[in-house]
Short mmCIF file of C-alpha atoms and ligand atoms in Angstrom, two decimals:
data_model
loop_
_atom_site.label_atom_id
_atom_site.label_comp_id
_atom_site.label_asym_id
_atom_site.label_seq_id
_atom_site.Cartn_x
_atom_site.Cartn_y
_atom_site.Cartn_z
CA MET A 973 10.35 30.44 30.26
CA SER A 974 12.86 29.17 32.81
CA GLU A 975 16.56 29.63 32.22
CA THR A 976 17.17 25.89 31.93
CA ARG A 977 14.44 25.57 29.37
CA ARG A 978 15.70 28.52 27.35
CA ALA A 979 19.25 27.21 27.55
CA PHE A 980 18.13 23.83 26.33
CA PHE A 981 16.39 25.18 23.27
CA GLN A 982 19.31 27.42 22.42
CA GLN A 983 21.63 24.45 22.70
CA THR A 984 19.32 22.34 20.65
CA ALA A 985 19.14 25.04 17.99
CA ALA A 986 22.94 25.09 17.70
CA PHE A 987 23.11 21.31 17.76
CA GLY A 988 20.39 20.98 15.15
CA ALA A 989 22.04 23.49 12.84
CA GLY A 990 25.33 21.62 13.09
CA LEU A 991 23.62 18.44 12.11
CA LEU A 992 21.91 19.77 9.06
CA GLY A 993 24.55 18.85 6.55
CA LEU A 994 24.99 15.50 8.18
CA SER A 995 21.31 14.77 8.43
CA GLN A 996 20.78 15.41 4.73
CA TYR A 997 23.41 12.78 4.07
CA LEU A 998 21.91 10.48 6.67
CA ALA A 999 18.41 10.86 5.33
CA ALA A 1000 19.33 8.08 2.98
CA SER A 1001 20.31 5.66 5.73
CA PRO A 1002 16.95 4.13 6.63
CA VAL A 1003 16.39 1.95 3.59
CA PRO A 1004 12.83 2.13 2.29
CA GLN A 1005 11.23 -1.28 2.29
CA GLN A 1006 9.23 -2.95 -0.37
CA GLY A 1007 6.55 -3.66 2.18
CA ASP A 1008 3.68 -5.26 0.51
CA LEU A 1009 5.25 -5.56 -2.90
CA ALA A 1010 6.55 -8.91 -1.76
CA THR A 1011 3.06 -10.00 -0.88
CA ASP A 1012 1.79 -8.71 -4.18
CA ALA A 1013 4.38 -10.74 -6.04
CA ARG A 1014 3.37 -13.82 -4.10
CA ARG A 1015 -0.29 -13.13 -4.69
CA LYS A 1016 0.27 -12.94 -8.44
CA LYS A 1017 2.47 -16.00 -8.55
CA GLY A 1018 1.63 -18.79 -6.12
CA ALA A 1019 4.92 -19.58 -4.37
CA SER A 1020 4.03 -23.25 -4.10
CA SER A 1021 3.80 -23.61 -7.89
CA MET A 1022 7.34 -22.31 -8.41
CA LYS A 1023 10.13 -24.52 -9.72
CA PRO A 1024 12.96 -25.11 -7.20
CA ALA A 1025 15.45 -22.70 -8.81
CA GLU A 1026 12.76 -20.09 -9.17
CA ALA A 1027 11.67 -20.62 -5.59
CA GLN A 1028 15.27 -20.25 -4.42
CA SER A 1029 15.66 -17.00 -6.29
CA ALA A 1030 12.34 -15.83 -4.90
CA ILE A 1031 13.60 -16.45 -1.37
CA LEU A 1032 16.76 -14.51 -2.12
CA SER A 1033 14.83 -11.62 -3.58
CA LYS A 1034 12.59 -11.54 -0.52
CA SER A 1035 9.33 -12.63 -2.08
CA LEU A 1036 8.47 -14.75 0.95
CA SER A 1037 10.01 -12.48 3.47
CA MET A 1038 9.08 -10.57 6.54
CA VAL A 1039 9.43 -6.83 6.07
CA THR A 1040 11.42 -4.88 8.65
CA PRO A 1041 10.42 -1.25 8.05
CA ASP A 1042 13.37 1.17 8.10
CA VAL A 1043 15.87 -1.70 8.27
CA PRO A 1044 17.30 -3.50 5.23
CA ASP A 1045 17.41 -7.23 4.63
CA LEU A 1046 20.77 -8.98 4.55
CA PRO A 1047 21.43 -10.50 1.14
CA CYS A 1048 23.01 -13.93 0.94
CA GLU A 1049 25.09 -15.86 -1.53
CA LEU A 1050 24.98 -19.57 -2.10
CA ASP A 1051 28.04 -21.78 -1.61
CA GLY A 1052 26.58 -25.06 -2.82
CA LYS A 1053 23.60 -25.46 -0.54
CA VAL A 1054 24.98 -23.23 2.21
CA LYS A 1055 23.49 -19.75 2.55
CA VAL A 1056 26.36 -17.37 3.21
CA PHE A 1057 25.79 -14.04 4.94
CA LYS A 1058 28.34 -11.32 5.69
CA LEU A 1059 27.99 -8.98 8.65
CA ILE A 1060 30.34 -6.11 9.40
CA ALA A 1061 30.15 -4.86 12.99
CA GLU A 1062 30.86 -1.13 12.89
CA PRO A 1063 29.93 2.31 14.26
CA VAL A 1064 26.77 3.65 12.58
CA LYS A 1065 25.23 7.13 12.42
CA ARG A 1066 21.53 6.62 12.99
CA ARG A 1067 19.03 9.40 12.33
CA ILE A 1068 16.40 8.51 14.90
CA SER A 1069 14.27 11.64 14.49
CA PRO A 1070 14.27 14.52 12.02
CA PHE A 1071 16.56 16.52 14.31
CA LYS A 1072 18.44 13.87 16.26
CA THR A 1073 21.20 11.64 14.96
CA ILE A 1074 23.02 9.31 17.30
CA ASP A 1075 26.31 7.44 17.17
CA ALA A 1076 25.11 3.86 17.51
CA TRP A 1077 26.90 0.63 16.67
CA GLY A 1078 25.39 -1.75 14.18
CA TYR A 1079 26.03 -4.02 11.24
CA ASN A 1080 26.53 -3.14 7.57
CA GLY A 1081 25.67 0.50 8.17
CA SER A 1082 22.38 -0.25 9.90
CA SER A 1083 21.38 -0.20 13.56
CA PRO A 1084 19.61 -2.46 14.34
CA GLY A 1085 21.47 -4.74 11.97
CA PRO A 1086 19.96 -6.00 8.72
CA THR A 1087 17.39 -8.78 8.94
CA ILE A 1088 18.56 -12.32 8.20
CA GLN A 1089 15.86 -14.58 6.75
CA VAL A 1090 16.33 -18.26 6.09
CA ARG A 1091 14.15 -21.30 5.74
CA GLN A 1092 13.87 -24.08 8.27
CA GLY A 1093 16.33 -26.80 7.26
CA ASP A 1094 18.83 -24.39 5.72
CA ARG A 1095 22.52 -24.60 6.44
CA VAL A 1096 23.79 -21.11 7.20
CA ARG A 1097 27.24 -19.57 7.28
CA VAL A 1098 27.72 -16.08 8.68
CA VAL A 1099 31.06 -14.32 8.36
CA ILE A 1100 31.50 -11.56 10.94
CA GLU A 1101 34.04 -8.85 10.32
CA ASN A 1102 34.85 -6.73 13.33
CA ARG A 1103 35.40 -3.06 12.49
CA LEU A 1104 34.66 -1.98 16.05
CA PRO A 1105 37.41 -0.58 18.26
CA GLU A 1106 37.02 -3.52 20.66
CA SER A 1107 36.45 -7.26 20.60
CA THR A 1108 33.02 -8.69 19.93
CA SER A 1109 31.21 -11.99 19.29
CA MET A 1110 27.85 -13.11 17.96
CA HIS A 1111 25.16 -15.05 19.77
CA TRP A 1112 22.32 -16.73 17.85
CA HIS A 1113 19.50 -16.17 20.29
CA GLY A 1114 17.07 -19.06 20.52
CA LEU A 1115 18.72 -21.29 17.95
CA GLU A 1116 19.58 -24.86 18.88
CA ILE A 1117 23.08 -25.10 17.46
CA PRO A 1118 26.35 -26.69 18.56
CA ILE A 1119 28.09 -25.10 21.55
CA GLU A 1120 31.04 -23.95 19.46
CA GLN A 1121 28.64 -21.74 17.46
CA ASP A 1122 27.04 -20.20 20.56
CA GLY A 1123 29.06 -16.99 20.46
CA VAL A 1124 30.02 -16.49 24.10
CA PRO A 1125 33.52 -15.03 24.46
CA PHE A 1126 35.95 -17.21 26.46
CA ILE A 1127 33.31 -19.94 26.98
CA SER A 1128 32.60 -21.19 23.47
CA GLN A 1129 35.07 -19.18 21.40
CA LYS A 1130 37.83 -16.61 21.65
CA PRO A 1131 36.69 -13.00 21.29
CA ILE A 1132 36.75 -11.62 17.74
CA ALA A 1133 39.47 -8.95 17.93
CA PRO A 1134 39.21 -5.62 16.07
CA GLY A 1135 40.10 -6.17 12.42
CA GLU A 1136 39.48 -9.92 12.60
CA LYS A 1137 36.92 -12.07 10.81
CA TYR A 1138 35.14 -15.02 12.34
CA THR A 1139 32.92 -17.60 10.68
CA TYR A 1140 29.88 -19.26 12.21
CA GLU A 1141 28.17 -22.17 10.48
CA PHE A 1142 25.18 -24.21 11.54
CA ALA A 1143 22.01 -25.93 10.35
CA VAL A 1144 18.69 -24.32 11.27
CA HIS A 1145 16.27 -27.07 12.24
CA GLN A 1146 13.75 -24.75 13.94
CA GLU A 1147 11.26 -22.24 12.58
CA GLY A 1148 10.43 -18.94 14.22
CA THR A 1149 11.48 -15.45 15.17
CA PHE A 1150 15.03 -15.49 16.50
CA PHE A 1151 17.65 -12.83 16.78
CA TYR A 1152 21.36 -12.26 16.63
CA HIS A 1153 23.29 -10.02 18.98
CA ALA A 1154 26.76 -9.37 20.29
CA HIS A 1155 27.14 -11.33 23.52
CA SER A 1156 28.27 -8.24 25.41
CA ALA A 1157 25.75 -6.26 27.44
CA MET A 1158 26.90 -2.77 26.55
CA GLN A 1159 27.30 -3.63 22.86
CA GLU A 1160 23.68 -4.82 22.80
CA MET A 1161 22.64 -1.44 24.17
CA MET A 1162 24.64 0.28 21.41
CA GLY A 1163 22.50 -1.46 18.80
CA LEU A 1164 24.42 -4.63 17.90
CA ILE A 1165 21.29 -6.70 17.35
CA GLY A 1166 19.08 -7.87 14.51
CA PHE A 1167 16.32 -10.25 13.43
CA PHE A 1168 17.09 -13.84 12.43
CA VAL A 1169 13.87 -15.24 11.00
CA ALA A 1170 13.55 -18.90 10.07
CA HIS A 1171 10.51 -19.40 7.86
CA PRO A 1172 8.81 -22.77 8.34
CA GLU A 1173 9.26 -25.58 5.81
CA ALA A 1174 5.48 -25.63 5.31
CA GLU A 1175 3.58 -22.38 5.55
CA HIS A 1176 1.60 -21.87 8.76
CA SER A 1177 -2.15 -21.96 8.66
CA PRO A 1178 -3.95 -19.65 8.44
CA ARG A 1179 -1.49 -18.04 6.03
CA VAL A 1180 -0.79 -14.34 6.35
CA ASP A 1181 -0.74 -11.69 3.63
CA HIS A 1182 1.53 -9.25 5.42
CA ASP A 1183 4.43 -10.04 7.74
CA TYR A 1184 6.20 -7.22 9.60
CA GLY A 1185 9.02 -7.14 12.16
CA LEU A 1186 9.72 -4.45 14.75
CA VAL A 1187 12.78 -4.27 17.04
CA LEU A 1188 12.04 -2.46 20.33
CA GLN A 1189 14.88 -0.38 21.77
CA GLU A 1190 15.48 2.41 24.26
CA TRP A 1191 18.36 4.85 24.31
CA ALA A 1192 19.79 7.24 26.89
CA VAL A 1193 21.36 10.13 25.03
CA LEU A 1194 22.10 13.18 27.14
CA PRO A 1195 21.24 16.63 25.74
CA ASN A 1196 23.85 17.78 23.22
CA ASN A 1197 25.32 14.28 23.07
CA THR A 1198 25.16 11.76 20.27
CA VAL A 1199 26.61 8.70 21.99
CA PRO A 1200 24.12 6.57 23.96
CA ASN A 1201 24.93 6.23 27.64
CA THR A 1202 24.76 2.46 27.94
CA ALA A 1203 25.17 2.56 31.73
CA ALA A 1204 22.05 4.68 32.22
CA MET A 1205 18.89 3.18 33.68
CA GLU A 1206 16.53 5.84 32.30
CA TYR A 1207 15.83 6.45 28.66
CA ASN A 1208 14.86 9.46 26.62
CA TRP A 1209 14.65 8.09 23.09
CA LEU A 1210 12.42 5.13 22.26
CA THR A 1211 12.57 3.44 18.89
CA PHE A 1212 10.96 0.85 16.65
CA ASN A 1213 13.58 -0.43 14.21
CA GLY A 1214 15.99 2.33 15.21
CA VAL A 1215 13.67 5.29 14.57
CA CYS A 1216 11.23 7.26 16.70
CA ALA A 1217 7.78 8.24 15.52
CA PRO A 1218 6.93 10.03 13.32
CA LEU A 1219 9.92 8.73 11.31
CA THR A 1220 8.70 5.14 11.74
CA THR A 1221 7.43 4.04 8.34
CA PRO A 1222 3.72 3.14 8.59
CA LEU A 1223 2.89 -0.51 7.93
CA LEU A 1224 0.37 -1.17 5.19
CA ALA A 1225 -2.34 -3.80 5.04
CA ARG A 1226 -4.96 -4.49 2.46
CA LEU A 1227 -8.47 -4.42 3.94
CA GLY A 1228 -9.55 -8.01 4.57
CA SER A 1229 -6.04 -9.41 4.74
CA ARG A 1230 -4.39 -11.30 7.58
CA VAL A 1231 -1.43 -9.58 9.22
CA ARG A 1232 1.47 -10.93 11.26
CA LEU A 1233 3.48 -8.60 13.48
CA ARG A 1234 6.70 -9.78 15.13
CA PHE A 1235 8.08 -7.83 18.07
CA LEU A 1236 11.61 -8.34 19.31
CA ASN A 1237 12.90 -6.81 22.52
CA ILE A 1238 16.50 -6.74 23.59
CA GLY A 1239 17.20 -3.88 25.92
CA MET A 1240 16.67 -2.76 29.50
CA ASP A 1241 12.89 -2.32 29.63
CA HIS A 1242 9.86 -4.47 28.99
CA HIS A 1243 7.36 -3.06 26.52
CA PRO A 1244 3.58 -3.63 26.56
CA VAL A 1245 2.82 -3.18 22.87
CA HIS A 1246 -0.74 -2.15 22.12
CA LEU A 1247 -2.65 -2.28 18.84
CA HIS A 1248 -5.60 0.06 18.44
CA GLY A 1249 -9.01 -0.99 17.19
CA ASN A 1250 -8.30 -4.70 16.65
CA GLN A 1251 -7.91 -7.88 18.66
CA PHE A 1252 -4.99 -10.17 17.93
CA VAL A 1253 -3.79 -13.58 19.01
CA VAL A 1254 -0.24 -14.45 20.04
CA THR A 1255 0.80 -17.11 17.57
CA GLY A 1256 4.44 -17.41 18.51
CA THR A 1257 7.24 -16.54 20.87
CA GLU A 1258 11.03 -16.50 20.65
CA GLY A 1259 10.69 -20.29 20.84
CA GLY A 1260 8.67 -20.66 17.63
CA ARG A 1261 5.02 -21.21 16.73
CA SER A 1262 2.52 -21.65 19.58
CA PRO A 1263 -0.25 -24.27 19.31
CA GLU A 1264 -3.59 -22.81 18.23
CA SER A 1265 -5.18 -24.07 21.47
CA THR A 1266 -3.17 -21.39 23.32
CA TRP A 1267 -4.47 -18.46 21.24
CA TYR A 1268 -6.91 -16.04 22.84
CA PRO A 1269 -7.94 -12.50 21.95
CA MET A 1270 -5.95 -9.58 23.30
CA ASN A 1271 -4.77 -6.20 22.08
CA THR A 1272 -1.71 -5.58 24.27
CA VAL A 1273 1.19 -7.97 24.44
CA LEU A 1274 4.02 -7.64 26.94
CA VAL A 1275 7.30 -8.14 25.13
CA GLY A 1276 9.85 -8.86 27.81
CA VAL A 1277 13.58 -8.39 27.47
CA ALA A 1278 15.16 -11.09 25.27
CA GLN A 1279 11.72 -12.19 24.10
CA ALA A 1280 9.95 -12.17 20.78
CA ARG A 1281 6.17 -12.09 20.46
CA VAL A 1282 4.40 -12.85 17.21
CA VAL A 1283 0.80 -11.74 16.82
CA GLU A 1284 -1.73 -12.12 14.03
CA PHE A 1285 -5.02 -10.44 13.25
CA GLU A 1286 -7.56 -9.99 10.51
CA ALA A 1287 -7.38 -6.45 9.12
CA LYS A 1288 -11.12 -5.95 8.79
CA TYR A 1289 -11.47 -2.33 9.89
CA PRO A 1290 -10.17 0.44 7.63
CA GLY A 1291 -8.13 3.15 9.33
CA ALA A 1292 -4.69 4.21 10.57
CA TRP A 1293 -4.38 2.07 13.70
CA MET A 1294 -1.65 2.93 16.17
CA ILE A 1295 0.86 0.33 17.33
CA HIS A 1296 2.84 1.54 20.33
CA CYS A 1297 4.43 0.68 23.63
CA HIS A 1298 1.90 1.76 26.25
CA LEU A 1299 4.34 2.81 28.97
CA PRO A 1300 3.53 6.55 29.10
CA HIS A 1301 7.20 7.58 29.01
CA HIS A 1302 7.79 5.33 26.02
CA MET A 1303 5.00 7.01 24.05
CA MET A 1304 7.20 10.08 23.79
CA ASN A 1305 10.84 11.09 23.61
CA SER A 1306 13.32 13.33 25.34
CA MET A 1307 12.22 13.02 28.91
CA MET A 1308 15.51 14.55 29.93
CA ASP A 1309 15.82 16.89 26.98
CA LEU A 1310 12.40 18.47 26.90
CA LEU A 1311 10.86 17.86 30.28
CA ARG A 1312 13.52 19.09 32.61
CA ASP A 1313 11.53 22.03 33.88
CA ARG A 1314 8.11 20.46 33.38
CA GLN A 1315 8.88 18.14 36.24
CA ILE A 1316 9.22 21.19 38.48
CA GLN A 1317 6.15 23.30 39.07
CA THR A 1318 6.50 26.44 37.00
CA ALA A 1319 4.14 29.37 36.71
CA ASP A 1320 5.84 31.25 33.92
CA GLN A 1321 4.72 29.08 31.00
CA THR A 1322 2.55 30.88 28.54
CA GLU A 1323 1.59 29.79 25.10
CA MET A 1324 3.37 32.83 23.65
CA LYS A 1325 6.62 31.99 25.42
CA ALA A 1326 6.35 28.33 24.57
CA MET A 1327 5.75 29.18 20.94
CA LYS A 1328 8.78 31.41 20.95
CA GLN A 1329 11.10 28.74 22.30
CA MET A 1330 9.71 26.23 19.83
CA GLU A 1331 10.28 28.74 17.04
CA THR A 1332 13.93 28.90 18.06
CA LEU A 1333 14.08 25.14 17.72
CA ALA A 1334 12.12 25.18 14.49
CA LYS A 1335 14.59 27.63 12.93
CA SER A 1336 17.31 25.04 13.40
CA VAL A 1337 15.42 22.33 11.55
CA PRO A 1338 13.55 22.66 8.30
CA PHE A 1339 9.98 22.34 9.44
CA GLU A 1340 7.19 24.70 10.28
CA HIS A 1341 6.47 24.27 13.94
CA VAL A 1342 2.80 23.88 14.78
CA HIS A 1343 0.99 23.14 18.02
CA PRO A 1344 -2.37 21.91 16.85
CA SER A 1345 -4.05 21.50 20.29
CA PRO A 1346 -5.68 24.52 21.92
CA VAL A 1347 -5.19 25.36 25.63
CA ALA A 1348 -7.66 27.03 27.98
CA ILE A 1349 -7.48 30.79 28.59
CA ASN A 1350 -6.88 30.19 32.31
CA ALA A 1351 -4.40 27.34 31.72
CA GLN A 1352 -1.58 29.07 33.59
CA SER A 1353 -3.61 29.26 36.79
CA VAL A 1354 -4.27 25.51 36.85
CA PRO A 1355 -1.84 23.51 39.03
CA GLY A 1356 -0.02 20.92 36.95
CA PHE A 1357 -0.17 22.82 33.65
CA PRO A 1358 1.45 22.17 31.25
CA GLN A 1359 1.46 18.40 30.79
CA ASP A 1360 1.14 17.49 27.11
CA ALA A 1361 0.47 21.05 25.99
CA PHE A 1362 3.09 22.43 23.56
CA MET A 1363 4.71 19.00 23.30
CA GLU A 1364 3.07 17.89 20.08
CA MET A 1365 5.13 18.84 17.07
CA ALA A 1366 3.65 18.53 13.62
CA MET A 1367 6.37 17.68 11.11
CA ASP A 1368 4.37 15.97 8.40
CA GLU A 1369 6.68 17.10 5.62
CA LEU A 1370 9.84 15.85 7.31
CA ALA A 1371 8.30 12.44 7.80
CA GLU A 1372 6.65 12.31 4.38
CA LYS A 1373 6.99 9.12 2.33
CA PRO A 1374 4.62 7.10 0.14
CA GLU A 1375 3.33 5.24 3.22
CA THR A 1376 2.15 8.51 4.80
CA PHE A 1377 0.21 9.62 1.71
CA GLY A 1378 -3.36 10.66 2.49
CA LEU A 1379 -2.98 10.91 6.28
CA PRO A 1380 -4.83 13.86 7.88
CA LYS A 1381 -2.95 17.15 8.28
CA ASN A 1382 -0.80 17.27 11.44
CA TRP A 1383 -0.87 13.48 11.74
CA SER A 1384 2.75 13.55 12.89
CA ALA A 1385 1.84 15.65 15.96
CA GLY A 1386 0.12 12.59 17.39
CA MET A 1387 3.16 10.36 17.07
CA MET A 1388 6.19 10.23 19.35
CA GLY A 1389 8.61 7.69 20.72
CA MET A 1390 8.00 3.97 20.37
CA MET A 1391 5.07 4.27 18.05
CA THR A 1392 4.03 3.41 14.53
CA MET A 1393 0.77 2.67 12.76
CA ILE A 1394 -0.74 0.06 10.51
CA ARG A 1395 -2.83 1.56 7.74
CA VAL A 1396 -5.62 -0.81 6.81
CA LEU A 1397 -6.63 0.39 3.39
CA PRO A 1398 -9.38 -0.49 0.91
CA GLU A 1399 -8.17 -1.84 -2.44
CA LYS A 1400 -8.02 1.51 -4.27
CA GLU A 1401 -6.10 3.44 -1.59
CA TYR A 1402 -3.81 0.50 -0.97
CA ASP A 1403 -2.93 0.18 -4.65
CA GLU A 1404 -2.36 3.92 -4.92
CA ILE A 1405 0.27 3.85 -2.15
CA VAL A 1406 1.92 0.73 -3.55
CA ALA A 1407 2.14 2.53 -6.91
CA ARG A 1408 3.74 5.53 -5.20
CA LYS A 1409 6.25 3.26 -3.50
CA ARG A 1410 7.11 1.63 -6.82
CA ALA A 1411 7.57 5.04 -8.42
CA GLN A 1412 10.10 6.22 -5.84
CA LYS A 1413 11.67 2.88 -5.05
CA ARG A 1414 15.43 2.72 -5.00
CA PRO A 1415 16.74 -0.82 -5.43
CA THR A 1416 17.93 -2.30 -2.15
CA GLU A 1417 21.32 -3.94 -1.89
CA SER A 1418 19.63 -7.33 -1.99
CA GLU A 1419 17.69 -6.53 -5.15
CA ALA A 1420 20.72 -5.04 -6.86
CA LEU A 1421 22.67 -8.19 -6.06
CA HIS A 1422 20.03 -10.54 -7.33
CA GLY A 1423 18.82 -8.42 -10.21
CA ALA A 1424 15.28 -8.38 -8.89
CU1 CU B 1374 8.04 0.60 26.34
#
C-alpha cells in the first residue's frame, strides 16, 4: 500500500469515527417517502369521482403527487384560493453516504429543497426566509410569470438580505416539471434547488401509476472536508436527490404498471441517464409535455444542465433495474478520495493489503466490509491492475429499508454514485414491501399538518 493511500484511509477512519454521533442523528434527515402508497390510495378511490373539498385535501395530502425519494414534499396552506408555501433557506447537514456527511445549503432542512407540487391554474404564494449568512433570491425556472417575480437580484428585485423574508406570488398557467433555485451560481452548487411540479388540469394520457422525481447533482468535497468546493470543475460525489447509491431509496413499480420518471439537472455536468432492461419515451422537457408524435424508443436520455427530462415506460419485466448516469466517473464516488494512487501505476497492491486498509476504514463505520468479486492469482503482474477490484463495498445493512427488502446479498456492492434502481415487482412482492413501508412509516410533516 502506498503512503498516500494508507494516509487517506487513516484520515478517513478518524473522520468517520468523528462523524458517528452526528451521523446517527442525521440518519433521520432523509425523509422516507410514501412512494406508491399515493398511487394505491388513488387506485382505491378514483380521484375524478372526488368532491371538490375532498379533491383539494387529496392534493394537499399528496394523493396525486410525484414522489421524490429521499426528499420531502413541501406542505402548503390555503389563504382563500391561494396556495401558500414557506421556504427557509439555511445551511443543511446532508448525509450523502453511510460514512460521508456534507455541509450543504438547502431549504427547510433538506438539500435539495422540498418538492413543491401544484396544479395548473393555481395561484401560488411562496414566502422565502433567508437564514443564510449572505443574500439570496429565488428564481422559478421555466415558469411564465411577471418579471417582478423572476427572482434575479438587482434586475427584478433587491437581494433578500440575511434575516429577511420575501414573498413571491404568481399564477401557474403551465403544466410540467419546473424547478426553483437561488439565482446565484455558487448557491446553486451548494444545493439551493428543488422541484416545482405543476400537474396538468386534465390528466395526461396514457395515465401513469407511478410518478418519481430525481434531482441530479455533483459535489466536489476534498478529503477530510465537509464543505463542497463550489469553484471546482471536477467532482467526487454524485447524487440523486442528495444521496449517493446505495443510500438512494429504490423506486417501486407494480408489474404491468406505467411509470413516469422525471430527471432534473442543475449543476456543472450533463448526465446521460440510462435505464436497464426497458425502453422509454421522452414525454416531456422543462418546457412541459411533448406531443406524442415526438416520442420514440430509447433507454438513455441526456439531461443537460438546467434541463428536465420526463420519461415514461411500461413496467412489464420483473426485476431490479438500474437507473444511473452512464458517465463512468459518475457511476462511482470519491475519485479524489479513493483513487489518488490508482491513477498512478503501482505494483504493491495485493488483496491482503487492500483488505487491511479497507478493514481500517470499516472499523470507523458500522458495517462489515466485504469485497465480493474475486481477483486472479496473477493480478499483480498485470499492467493496469487494479481498476474496479477492491472498490466494491457491500453495506447492505447500512442501506437497509423496506424498499431494499428481498434484494440479493451484497446488492449494495454493485451500487455507487449517481445510481438507483426501479424494482418492478409482481403483485405479492409489491404488496409485501408496501406493507413493510406502512409498518415503519413515520408521518411526514405534510401528513402531520393535514392529518392524513
Ligand atoms: Cu453524470
